[in-house]
Amino acid sequence: MSEPRVLPLLTGPPPERRDAARNREALLAAARELVERDGVHAVTMDAVAAAAGVGKGTVFRRFGSKEGLMAAVLDHSETEWQRQLMFGPPPLGPGAPPWDRLVAFGWSRLETTLLHADLIRAAGAEGSRSSAAYSLVAMHVRYLLSELEVTGDLPILATALLAPMEIPILDQQIELDGFPLDRVYAGWVDLARRIVGPNAG
Amino acid sequence: MSEPRVLPLLTGPPPERRDAARNREALLAAARELVERDGVHAVTMDAVAAAAGVGKGTVFRRFGSKEGLMAAVLDHSETEWQRQLMFGPPPLGPGAPPWDRLVAFGWSRLETTLLHADLIRAAGAEGSRSSAAYSLVAMHVRYLLSELEVTGDLPILATALLAPMEIPILDQQIELDGFPLDRVYAGWVDLARRIVGPNAG
DNA sequence: AGTCGAAACGGACCGTGGTCCGCTTTGTAT
DNA sequence: ATACAAAGCGGACCACGGTCCGTTTCGACT
């Protein structure tokens, strides 16, 4: 007749075994290190497994695919930025008027995306789609638009505003068309102004 | 003392040897057929080579990579659509007022993109970036915007209008968020209206 | 401490994209 | 017709992502 270890109501889904957790940590650390040292493209799954001192099967069990692993590394890298967005100083963080926040967001997001470009590409669908990362960003933009009293289909408008900041489009404009970064950014601000309408700063 | 086969001024860069051209045709035909029959994902480069009756090396010599081959197949598939755009009946083709053409373009492009979704994904950067396909579309939108007397950085605005029609964004909205197609389209038209301003229909 | 089922592990194995290099074909110049 | 360089060819070969399954580890319950 033993008590359950925690109150049943607080029990999440099934927890993770200790060795599993340890291995996830080790793998993530190894992956981060290798990515930083050799660049995303040169990192192989075997190498990550070896560096973490586990078998290859374990890597795939934990992260599903190379995309999944890279998405995890990316998520970790973007955490700090997300903190800035939600709790950092204005105008990126809370406290500034919504239009100023939006403009600051645009620039900061552009920088961050380009900084992590390789990782984002390697994370593929797992990276941009789903994963807390994207939802948070989308939610933030929707929120700012609503603060600016924009009317219309906000989820869709937010997507329209975010789309030109996605890697494939940036690659197109910067690598291929050769537009300088400030022109791309100015274009984005112009787009934002047209979407927001008269309430834009 | 022999004459050059063609007038020097008409000579392009270096021409293509007869066997090479024949193989390119055979490969493209085989690839198209296999893609249609088995779906993009199930087609292997070995299979294409075998079906065309050439060695694997030849496939890579001609098309560089699987992405390259798929981009070639895609290009071929989109030719008919491009013809409609430039010479077909209004409102998609010439003859209708620019706003009507833009709206028709939006819907048609959405349909076409979704129809070729797998191919586009498989063609990766080779598919959307560069390649006549994209440039033509971008040029068309720039042209319509200028006809609508939109002021601003037209190349950038055109990109902003095209970005939400790219496969990664559509995947996000349709597969993941579960938005119905007509909502996505309505959102796009709204975006276009905001970009175009008072001259929109 | 001992038992037991479930979860996790690891590394041999497989399929596929992509490379390499010795051999063949093509086209031109004589 | 013949010679010859360059372009093209093909398929053995390699590397890497991903799977599979017999073995090991964990931890809950007694």
Short mmCIF file of C-alpha atoms (C1' of nucleotides) in Angstrom, two decimals:
data_model
loop_
_atom_site.label_atom_id
_atom_site.label_comp_id
_atom_site.label_asym_id
_atom_site.label_seq_id
_atom_site.Cartn_x
_atom_site.Cartn_y
_atom_site.Cartn_z
CA MET A 1 0.00 0.00 0.00
CA SER A 2 2.21 2.80 -1.25
CA GLU A 3 1.45 6.38 -2.09
CA PRO A 4 1.87 7.54 -5.68
CA ARG A 5 5.06 9.53 -5.95
CA VAL A 6 3.25 12.71 -7.00
CA LEU A 7 -0.31 13.80 -6.90
CA PRO A 8 -2.03 12.16 -9.84
CA LEU A 9 -3.41 15.43 -11.12
CA LEU A 10 0.06 16.86 -11.55
CA THR A 11 1.33 13.86 -13.44
CA GLY A 12 2.22 14.84 -16.95
CA PRO A 13 2.10 12.30 -19.73
CA PRO A 14 4.77 9.64 -19.22
CA PRO A 15 8.06 11.01 -17.89
CA GLU A 16 11.48 10.33 -19.37
CA ARG A 17 13.84 7.74 -18.05
CA ARG A 18 17.00 9.02 -16.41
CA ASP A 19 19.41 7.51 -18.91
CA ALA A 20 17.30 8.81 -21.75
CA ALA A 21 17.44 12.32 -20.35
CA ARG A 22 21.17 12.11 -19.84
CA ASN A 23 21.69 10.97 -23.40
CA ARG A 24 19.48 13.73 -24.79
CA GLU A 25 21.63 16.27 -22.98
CA ALA A 26 24.85 14.69 -24.14
CA LEU A 27 23.62 14.55 -27.72
CA LEU A 28 22.44 18.12 -27.75
CA ALA A 29 25.70 19.34 -26.29
CA ALA A 30 27.74 17.31 -28.78
CA ALA A 31 25.63 18.50 -31.66
CA ARG A 32 25.91 22.13 -30.65
CA GLU A 33 29.66 21.86 -30.31
CA LEU A 34 30.18 20.09 -33.61
CA VAL A 35 27.90 22.49 -35.45
CA GLU A 36 29.77 25.43 -34.05
CA ARG A 37 33.16 23.93 -34.87
CA ASP A 38 32.63 22.38 -38.29
CA GLY A 39 29.54 24.05 -39.64
CA VAL A 40 26.16 22.48 -40.05
CA HIS A 41 26.85 20.75 -43.32
CA ALA A 42 29.96 18.90 -42.17
CA VAL A 43 28.31 17.36 -39.15
CA THR A 44 27.25 13.74 -39.59
CA MET A 45 24.90 11.83 -37.38
CA ASP A 46 27.56 9.20 -36.75
CA ALA A 47 29.91 11.91 -35.56
CA VAL A 48 27.34 13.31 -33.16
CA ALA A 49 26.61 9.86 -31.83
CA ALA A 50 30.29 9.13 -31.34
CA ALA A 51 30.99 12.48 -29.71
CA ALA A 52 28.16 11.93 -27.28
CA GLY A 53 29.35 8.39 -26.59
CA VAL A 54 26.10 6.70 -27.61
CA GLY A 55 24.96 4.52 -30.48
CA LYS A 56 23.53 5.90 -33.64
CA GLY A 57 20.14 4.38 -33.00
CA THR A 58 19.84 6.52 -29.90
CA VAL A 59 20.25 9.71 -31.86
CA PHE A 60 17.41 8.81 -34.13
CA ARG A 61 15.25 7.56 -31.30
CA ARG A 62 15.55 10.92 -29.55
CA PHE A 63 15.41 13.33 -32.46
CA GLY A 64 13.86 11.39 -35.28
CA SER A 65 16.04 12.71 -38.06
CA LYS A 66 18.86 15.06 -38.79
CA GLU A 67 16.29 17.79 -39.34
CA GLY A 68 14.87 17.06 -35.93
CA LEU A 69 18.26 17.28 -34.27
CA MET A 70 19.08 20.52 -36.00
CA ALA A 71 15.70 21.91 -35.04
CA ALA A 72 16.52 21.12 -31.43
CA VAL A 73 19.86 22.88 -31.66
CA LEU A 74 18.18 25.83 -33.32
CA ASP A 75 15.51 26.02 -30.67
CA HIS A 76 18.18 26.23 -28.05
CA SER A 77 19.98 28.97 -29.96
CA GLU A 78 16.87 31.07 -30.29
CA THR A 79 15.87 30.92 -26.68
CA GLU A 80 17.87 33.95 -25.70
CA TRP A 81 16.35 35.98 -28.49
CA GLN A 82 12.87 34.98 -27.44
CA ARG A 83 13.60 36.10 -23.93
CA GLN A 84 14.61 39.51 -25.26
CA LEU A 85 11.39 39.67 -27.21
CA MET A 86 9.20 38.97 -24.23
CA PHE A 87 11.07 40.40 -21.29
CA GLY A 88 13.91 42.50 -22.66
CA PRO A 89 14.16 46.30 -22.87
CA PRO A 90 12.06 48.34 -25.31
CA PRO A 91 11.58 48.91 -28.11
CA LEU A 92 11.95 45.17 -28.83
CA GLY A 93 10.62 44.16 -25.47
CA PRO A 94 7.44 45.46 -23.83
CA GLY A 95 7.05 49.12 -22.96
CA ALA A 96 7.27 50.86 -26.31
CA PRO A 97 4.34 51.79 -28.58
CA PRO A 98 3.29 48.86 -30.75
CA TRP A 99 4.46 50.37 -34.03
CA ASP A 100 7.93 50.93 -32.63
CA ARG A 101 7.96 47.40 -31.30
CA LEU A 102 6.93 46.07 -34.68
CA VAL A 103 9.69 47.90 -36.48
CA ALA A 104 12.25 46.80 -33.92
CA PHE A 105 10.97 43.28 -34.21
CA GLY A 106 11.47 43.36 -37.97
CA TRP A 107 15.09 44.30 -37.77
CA SER A 108 15.92 41.98 -34.93
CA ARG A 109 14.20 39.08 -36.59
CA LEU A 110 16.02 39.73 -39.84
CA GLU A 111 19.36 39.70 -38.05
CA THR A 112 18.59 36.56 -36.12
CA THR A 113 17.31 34.66 -39.10
CA LEU A 114 20.39 35.45 -41.13
CA LEU A 115 22.62 34.55 -38.22
CA HIS A 116 21.08 31.10 -37.97
CA ALA A 117 20.50 30.68 -41.68
CA ASP A 118 22.40 27.42 -42.07
CA LEU A 119 20.76 25.89 -39.08
CA ILE A 120 17.33 26.92 -40.25
CA ARG A 121 17.92 25.45 -43.67
CA ALA A 122 19.15 22.21 -42.15
CA ALA A 123 16.18 22.06 -39.80
CA GLY A 124 13.88 22.14 -42.80
CA ALA A 125 10.19 21.83 -42.11
CA GLU A 126 10.83 20.88 -38.50
CA GLY A 127 12.55 24.18 -37.95
CA SER A 128 10.27 26.83 -39.33
CA ARG A 129 7.01 24.97 -39.09
CA SER A 130 5.68 23.94 -35.73
CA SER A 131 8.15 24.03 -32.83
CA ALA A 132 7.54 26.64 -30.21
CA ALA A 133 9.81 29.00 -32.12
CA TYR A 134 7.47 29.82 -34.96
CA SER A 135 4.26 29.89 -32.97
CA LEU A 136 5.70 32.38 -30.55
CA VAL A 137 6.81 34.71 -33.29
CA ALA A 138 3.49 34.46 -35.11
CA MET A 139 1.61 35.12 -31.91
CA HIS A 140 3.72 38.16 -31.18
CA VAL A 141 3.02 39.70 -34.55
CA ARG A 142 -0.69 39.00 -34.26
CA TYR A 143 -0.64 40.69 -30.90
CA LEU A 144 1.13 43.77 -32.19
CA LEU A 145 -1.25 44.02 -35.12
CA SER A 146 -4.23 43.84 -32.81
CA GLU A 147 -2.71 46.55 -30.60
CA LEU A 148 -2.40 48.66 -33.74
CA GLU A 149 -6.10 48.14 -34.31
CA VAL A 150 -5.58 46.48 -37.62
CA THR A 151 -8.80 44.96 -38.87
CA GLY A 152 -9.06 41.84 -40.99
CA ASP A 153 -7.85 38.27 -40.81
CA LEU A 154 -5.01 38.73 -38.36
CA PRO A 155 -3.51 35.24 -38.52
CA ILE A 156 -3.26 35.54 -42.28
CA LEU A 157 -1.94 39.09 -42.20
CA ALA A 158 0.68 38.07 -39.67
CA THR A 159 1.78 35.30 -42.00
CA ALA A 160 2.00 37.76 -44.86
CA LEU A 161 4.25 39.94 -42.77
CA LEU A 162 6.43 37.05 -41.68
CA ALA A 163 6.72 35.36 -45.06
CA PRO A 164 9.27 37.75 -46.58
CA MET A 165 11.53 37.07 -43.60
CA GLU A 166 11.73 33.37 -44.29
CA ILE A 167 15.02 31.98 -45.45
CA PRO A 168 14.06 30.99 -48.99
CA ILE A 169 12.82 34.47 -49.76
CA LEU A 170 15.78 36.17 -48.13
CA ASP A 171 18.12 33.93 -50.09
CA GLN A 172 16.37 34.98 -53.24
CA GLN A 173 16.66 38.67 -52.51
CA ILE A 174 20.11 38.79 -50.98
CA GLU A 175 22.10 36.01 -52.64
CA LEU A 176 20.45 36.01 -56.02
CA ASP A 177 19.07 39.45 -56.70
CA GLY A 178 21.90 41.01 -54.72
CA PHE A 179 19.76 43.50 -52.84
CA PRO A 180 21.59 45.04 -49.89
CA LEU A 181 20.23 44.25 -46.48
CA ASP A 182 19.01 47.71 -45.65
CA ARG A 183 16.96 47.78 -48.81
CA VAL A 184 15.29 44.54 -47.86
CA TYR A 185 14.59 45.91 -44.43
CA ALA A 186 13.24 49.19 -45.74
CA GLY A 187 10.96 47.20 -48.01
CA TRP A 188 9.68 45.23 -45.07
CA VAL A 189 8.92 48.36 -43.09
CA ASP A 190 7.07 49.74 -46.09
CA LEU A 191 5.06 46.53 -46.30
CA ALA A 192 4.25 46.74 -42.61
CA ARG A 193 3.08 50.32 -43.07
CA ARG A 194 0.78 49.35 -45.90
CA ILE A 195 -0.66 46.50 -43.89
CA VAL A 196 -1.13 48.49 -40.71
CA GLY A 197 -2.59 51.51 -42.46
CA PRO A 198 -3.13 54.93 -40.88
CA ASN A 199 -2.18 53.81 -37.37
CA ALA A 200 1.40 53.20 -38.41
CA GLY A 201 3.93 55.51 -36.83
CA MET B 1 39.54 26.35 -96.56
CA SER B 2 36.16 25.52 -95.13
CA GLU B 3 33.32 27.80 -94.18
CA PRO B 4 32.19 27.93 -90.57
CA ARG B 5 28.96 26.01 -90.24
CA VAL B 6 27.00 29.04 -89.11
CA LEU B 7 27.69 32.72 -89.12
CA PRO B 8 29.99 33.41 -86.19
CA LEU B 9 27.77 36.11 -84.78
CA LEU B 10 24.92 33.66 -84.32
CA THR B 11 27.06 31.13 -82.57
CA GLY B 12 26.01 30.79 -78.98
CA PRO B 13 28.45 29.63 -76.36
CA PRO B 14 29.57 26.06 -77.02
CA PRO B 15 26.81 23.90 -78.53
CA GLU B 16 25.81 20.49 -77.26
CA ARG B 17 26.95 17.27 -78.82
CA ARG B 18 24.34 15.17 -80.56
CA ASP B 19 24.52 12.20 -78.19
CA ALA B 20 24.40 14.52 -75.22
CA ALA B 21 21.23 16.16 -76.49
CA ARG B 22 19.64 12.80 -77.18
CA ASN B 23 20.42 11.62 -73.68
CA ARG B 24 19.07 14.80 -72.12
CA GLU B 25 15.79 14.22 -73.91
CA ALA B 26 15.64 10.57 -72.95
CA LEU B 27 16.38 11.40 -69.33
CA LEU B 28 13.80 14.12 -69.13
CA ALA B 29 11.16 11.91 -70.67
CA ALA B 30 12.00 9.03 -68.36
CA ALA B 31 12.00 11.30 -65.33
CA ARG B 32 8.65 12.83 -66.23
CA GLU B 33 7.12 9.40 -66.72
CA LEU B 34 8.46 7.95 -63.52
CA VAL B 35 7.46 10.98 -61.50
CA GLU B 36 3.95 10.79 -62.86
CA ARG B 37 3.68 7.07 -62.24
CA ASP B 38 5.35 6.61 -58.87
CA GLY B 39 5.35 10.06 -57.32
CA VAL B 40 8.35 12.25 -56.80
CA HIS B 41 9.56 10.64 -53.64
CA ALA B 42 9.69 7.10 -54.98
CA VAL B 43 11.82 7.99 -57.99
CA THR B 44 15.50 7.21 -57.62
CA MET B 45 18.27 8.48 -59.81
CA ASP B 46 19.31 4.93 -60.63
CA ALA B 47 15.80 4.20 -61.82
CA VAL B 48 15.76 7.24 -64.07
CA ALA B 49 19.14 6.34 -65.51
CA ALA B 50 18.03 2.77 -66.16
CA ALA B 51 14.72 3.82 -67.71
CA ALA B 52 16.53 6.18 -70.04
CA GLY B 53 19.07 3.51 -70.87
CA VAL B 54 22.09 5.48 -69.77
CA GLY B 55 24.58 5.30 -66.93
CA LYS B 56 24.07 7.07 -63.67
CA GLY B 57 27.01 9.34 -64.23
CA THR B 58 25.26 10.79 -67.23
CA VAL B 59 22.27 11.85 -65.20
CA PHE B 60 24.45 13.80 -62.84
CA ARG B 61 26.54 15.25 -65.64
CA ARG B 62 23.41 16.66 -67.28
CA PHE B 63 21.40 17.79 -64.29
CA GLY B 64 23.89 18.11 -61.47
CA SER B 65 21.70 16.68 -58.73
CA LYS B 66 18.31 15.27 -58.02
CA GLU B 67 17.13 18.79 -57.30
CA GLY B 68 18.40 19.86 -60.68
CA LEU B 69 16.58 17.07 -62.46
CA MET B 70 13.36 17.79 -60.65
CA ALA B 71 13.72 21.46 -61.43
CA ALA B 72 13.98 20.56 -65.10
CA VAL B 73 10.85 18.42 -64.92
CA LEU B 74 9.07 21.21 -63.09
CA ASP B 75 10.11 23.79 -65.62
CA HIS B 76 8.62 21.66 -68.33
CA SER B 77 5.37 21.24 -66.39
CA GLU B 78 4.97 24.95 -65.85
CA THR B 79 5.48 25.94 -69.44
CA GLU B 80 1.84 25.61 -70.37
CA TRP B 81 0.80 27.76 -67.42
CA GLN B 82 3.29 30.43 -68.40
CA ARG B 83 1.85 30.47 -71.89
CA GLN B 84 -1.61 31.08 -70.43
CA LEU B 85 -0.22 33.92 -68.39
CA MET B 86 1.36 35.68 -71.33
CA PHE B 87 -0.86 34.82 -74.26
CA GLY B 88 -4.00 33.17 -72.87
CA PRO B 89 -7.47 34.71 -72.52
CA PRO B 90 -8.26 37.39 -69.92
CA PRO B 91 -8.46 37.96 -67.08
CA LEU B 92 -5.33 35.88 -66.54
CA GLY B 93 -3.90 36.75 -69.92
CA PRO B 94 -3.60 40.23 -71.38
CA GLY B 95 -6.68 42.30 -72.09
CA ALA B 96 -8.26 42.74 -68.69
CA PRO B 97 -7.68 45.67 -66.29
CA PRO B 98 -4.54 45.15 -64.22
CA TRP B 99 -6.32 44.67 -60.90
CA ASP B 100 -8.48 41.93 -62.40
CA ARG B 101 -5.40 40.34 -63.86
CA LEU B 102 -3.64 40.47 -60.52
CA VAL B 103 -6.50 38.79 -58.72
CA ALA B 104 -6.78 36.13 -61.40
CA PHE B 105 -3.05 35.63 -61.23
CA GLY B 106 -3.26 35.05 -57.50
CA TRP B 107 -5.78 32.27 -57.75
CA SER B 108 -4.17 30.61 -60.71
CA ARG B 109 -0.77 30.72 -59.13
CA LEU B 110 -2.11 29.25 -55.91
CA GLU B 111 -3.68 26.36 -57.80
CA THR B 112 -0.60 25.68 -59.85
CA THR B 113 1.74 25.81 -56.90
CA LEU B 114 -0.33 23.34 -54.94
CA LEU B 115 -0.65 21.08 -57.97
CA HIS B 116 3.12 20.87 -58.31
CA ALA B 117 3.83 20.99 -54.62
CA ASP B 118 5.83 17.78 -54.43
CA LEU B 119 7.90 18.65 -57.43
CA ILE B 120 8.62 22.12 -56.07
CA ARG B 121 9.69 20.72 -52.74
CA ALA B 122 11.95 18.20 -54.44
CA ALA B 123 13.43 20.87 -56.68
CA GLY B 124 14.50 22.80 -53.59
CA ALA B 125 16.45 25.95 -54.19
CA GLU B 126 16.97 25.10 -57.86
CA GLY B 127 13.22 25.14 -58.34
CA SER B 128 11.96 28.33 -56.80
CA ARG B 129 15.14 30.37 -57.02
CA SER B 130 16.58 31.24 -60.41
CA SER B 131 15.29 29.25 -63.35
CA ALA B 132 13.18 31.12 -65.86
CA ALA B 133 10.08 30.12 -63.90
CA TYR B 134 10.51 32.45 -60.96
CA SER B 135 11.91 35.41 -62.84
CA LEU B 136 8.96 35.42 -65.20
CA VAL B 137 6.44 35.38 -62.39
CA ALA B 138 8.25 38.11 -60.50
CA MET B 139 8.46 40.23 -63.61
CA HIS B 140 4.78 39.81 -64.27
CA VAL B 141 3.81 40.98 -60.80
CA ARG B 142 6.14 43.96 -61.03
CA TYR B 143 4.54 44.85 -64.31
CA LEU B 144 1.01 44.67 -62.93
CA LEU B 145 1.97 46.75 -59.93
CA SER B 146 3.44 49.42 -62.16
CA GLU B 147 0.30 49.41 -64.28
CA LEU B 148 -1.64 49.97 -61.08
CA GLU B 149 0.57 52.96 -60.43
CA VAL B 150 1.87 51.58 -57.20
CA THR B 151 4.74 53.68 -55.92
CA GLY B 152 7.66 52.36 -53.94
CA ASP B 153 10.27 49.66 -54.32
CA LEU B 154 8.46 47.46 -56.82
CA PRO B 155 10.87 44.51 -56.86
CA ILE B 156 10.60 44.27 -53.11
CA LEU B 157 6.85 44.74 -53.06
CA ALA B 158 6.46 42.07 -55.71
CA THR B 159 8.46 39.70 -53.54
CA ALA B 160 6.26 40.51 -50.58
CA LEU B 161 3.23 39.62 -52.63
CA LEU B 162 4.75 36.41 -53.90
CA ALA B 163 6.19 35.22 -50.62
CA PRO B 164 2.95 33.99 -49.06
CA MET B 165 2.41 31.80 -52.14
CA GLU B 166 5.61 29.87 -51.61
CA ILE B 167 5.34 26.26 -50.62
CA PRO B 168 6.76 26.50 -47.09
CA ILE B 169 4.28 29.19 -46.14
CA LEU B 170 1.36 27.43 -47.78
CA ASP B 171 2.30 24.24 -45.99
CA GLN B 172 2.29 26.12 -42.74
CA GLN B 173 -1.14 27.61 -43.31
CA ILE B 174 -2.91 24.70 -44.93
CA GLU B 175 -1.34 21.57 -43.45
CA LEU B 176 -0.47 22.89 -40.04
CA ASP B 177 -2.84 25.67 -39.17
CA GLY B 178 -5.60 23.97 -41.12
CA PHE B 179 -6.85 27.11 -42.87
CA PRO B 180 -9.15 26.33 -45.79
CA LEU B 181 -7.89 27.32 -49.20
CA ASP B 182 -10.41 30.05 -49.83
CA ARG B 183 -9.45 31.75 -46.61
CA VAL B 184 -5.82 31.76 -47.66
CA TYR B 185 -6.80 33.17 -51.00
CA ALA B 186 -9.05 35.82 -49.51
CA GLY B 187 -6.16 36.80 -47.27
CA TRP B 188 -3.91 37.17 -50.24
CA VAL B 189 -6.38 39.39 -52.06
CA ASP B 190 -6.65 41.52 -48.96
CA LEU B 191 -2.89 41.80 -48.83
CA ALA B 192 -2.80 42.80 -52.48
CA ARG B 193 -5.42 45.45 -51.84
CA ARG B 194 -3.41 46.92 -48.99
CA ILE B 195 -0.27 46.97 -51.08
CA VAL B 196 -1.90 48.45 -54.15
CA GLY B 197 -3.86 51.05 -52.25
CA PRO B 198 -6.67 53.19 -53.65
CA ASN B 199 -6.22 51.99 -57.22
CA ALA B 200 -7.31 48.48 -56.34
CA GLY B 201 -10.61 47.38 -57.91
"C1'" DA C 1 17.36 -7.85 -2.25
"C1'" DG C 2 14.66 -9.90 -5.99
"C1'" DT C 3 11.49 -9.98 -9.95
"C1'" DC C 4 9.75 -8.39 -14.13
"C1'" DG C 5 7.85 -5.66 -17.96
"C1'" DA C 6 8.75 -1.68 -20.36
"C1'" DA C 7 11.82 1.53 -22.20
"C1'" DA C 8 16.13 2.45 -24.09
"C1'" DC C 9 20.37 1.03 -26.29
"C1'" DG C 10 23.89 0.12 -30.02
"C1'" DG C 11 25.82 -1.06 -34.07
"C1'" DA C 12 25.37 -4.08 -38.17
"C1'" DC C 13 22.82 -3.28 -42.16
"C1'" DC C 14 20.43 -1.07 -46.15
"C1'" DG C 15 19.12 2.30 -49.89
"C1'" DT C 16 20.10 6.28 -52.24
"C1'" DG C 17 22.47 10.52 -53.72
"C1'" DG C 18 26.71 11.78 -55.56
"C1'" DT C 19 31.84 11.08 -57.30
"C1'" DC C 20 35.61 9.22 -60.07
"C1'" DC C 21 38.24 7.70 -63.77
"C1'" DG C 22 39.43 4.58 -67.63
"C1'" DC C 23 37.01 3.85 -71.98
"C1'" DT C 24 34.08 5.38 -76.08
"C1'" DT C 25 31.97 8.60 -79.17
"C1'" DT C 26 31.83 12.75 -81.73
"C1'" DG C 27 33.29 16.20 -84.77
"C1'" DT C 28 36.88 18.74 -86.94
"C1'" DA C 29 41.06 19.47 -89.44
"C1'" DT C 30 44.01 17.54 -92.72
"C1'" DA D 1 39.89 8.18 -95.25
"C1'" DT D 2 42.58 9.12 -91.15
"C1'" DA D 3 44.07 11.14 -86.97
"C1'" DC D 4 43.28 13.21 -82.82
"C1'" DA D 5 41.68 16.02 -78.93
"C1'" DA D 6 37.77 17.10 -76.41
"C1'" DA D 7 33.37 15.97 -74.76
"C1'" DG D 8 30.72 12.46 -73.14
"C1'" DC D 9 29.83 7.98 -71.00
"C1'" DG D 10 28.98 4.23 -67.46
"C1'" DG D 11 29.03 1.74 -63.54
"C1'" DA D 12 32.01 0.50 -59.55
"C1'" DC D 13 32.58 2.94 -55.49
"C1'" DC D 14 31.83 5.91 -51.36
"C1'" DA D 15 29.46 8.43 -47.53
"C1'" DC D 16 25.71 9.39 -44.98
"C1'" DG D 17 20.86 9.22 -43.38
"C1'" DG D 18 17.83 6.07 -41.55
"C1'" DT D 19 16.05 1.21 -39.91
"C1'" DC D 20 15.97 -3.09 -37.20
"C1'" DC D 21 16.21 -6.20 -33.61
"C1'" DG D 22 18.70 -8.89 -30.04
"C1'" DT D 23 20.59 -7.22 -25.64
"C1'" DT D 24 20.87 -4.11 -21.61
"C1'" DT D 25 19.18 -0.89 -18.22
"C1'" DC D 26 15.80 1.23 -15.46
"C1'" DG D 27 12.68 1.65 -11.88
"C1'" DA D 28 8.19 0.17 -9.75
"C1'" DC D 29 6.30 -3.07 -6.81
"C1'" DT D 30 6.87 -6.70 -3.40
#
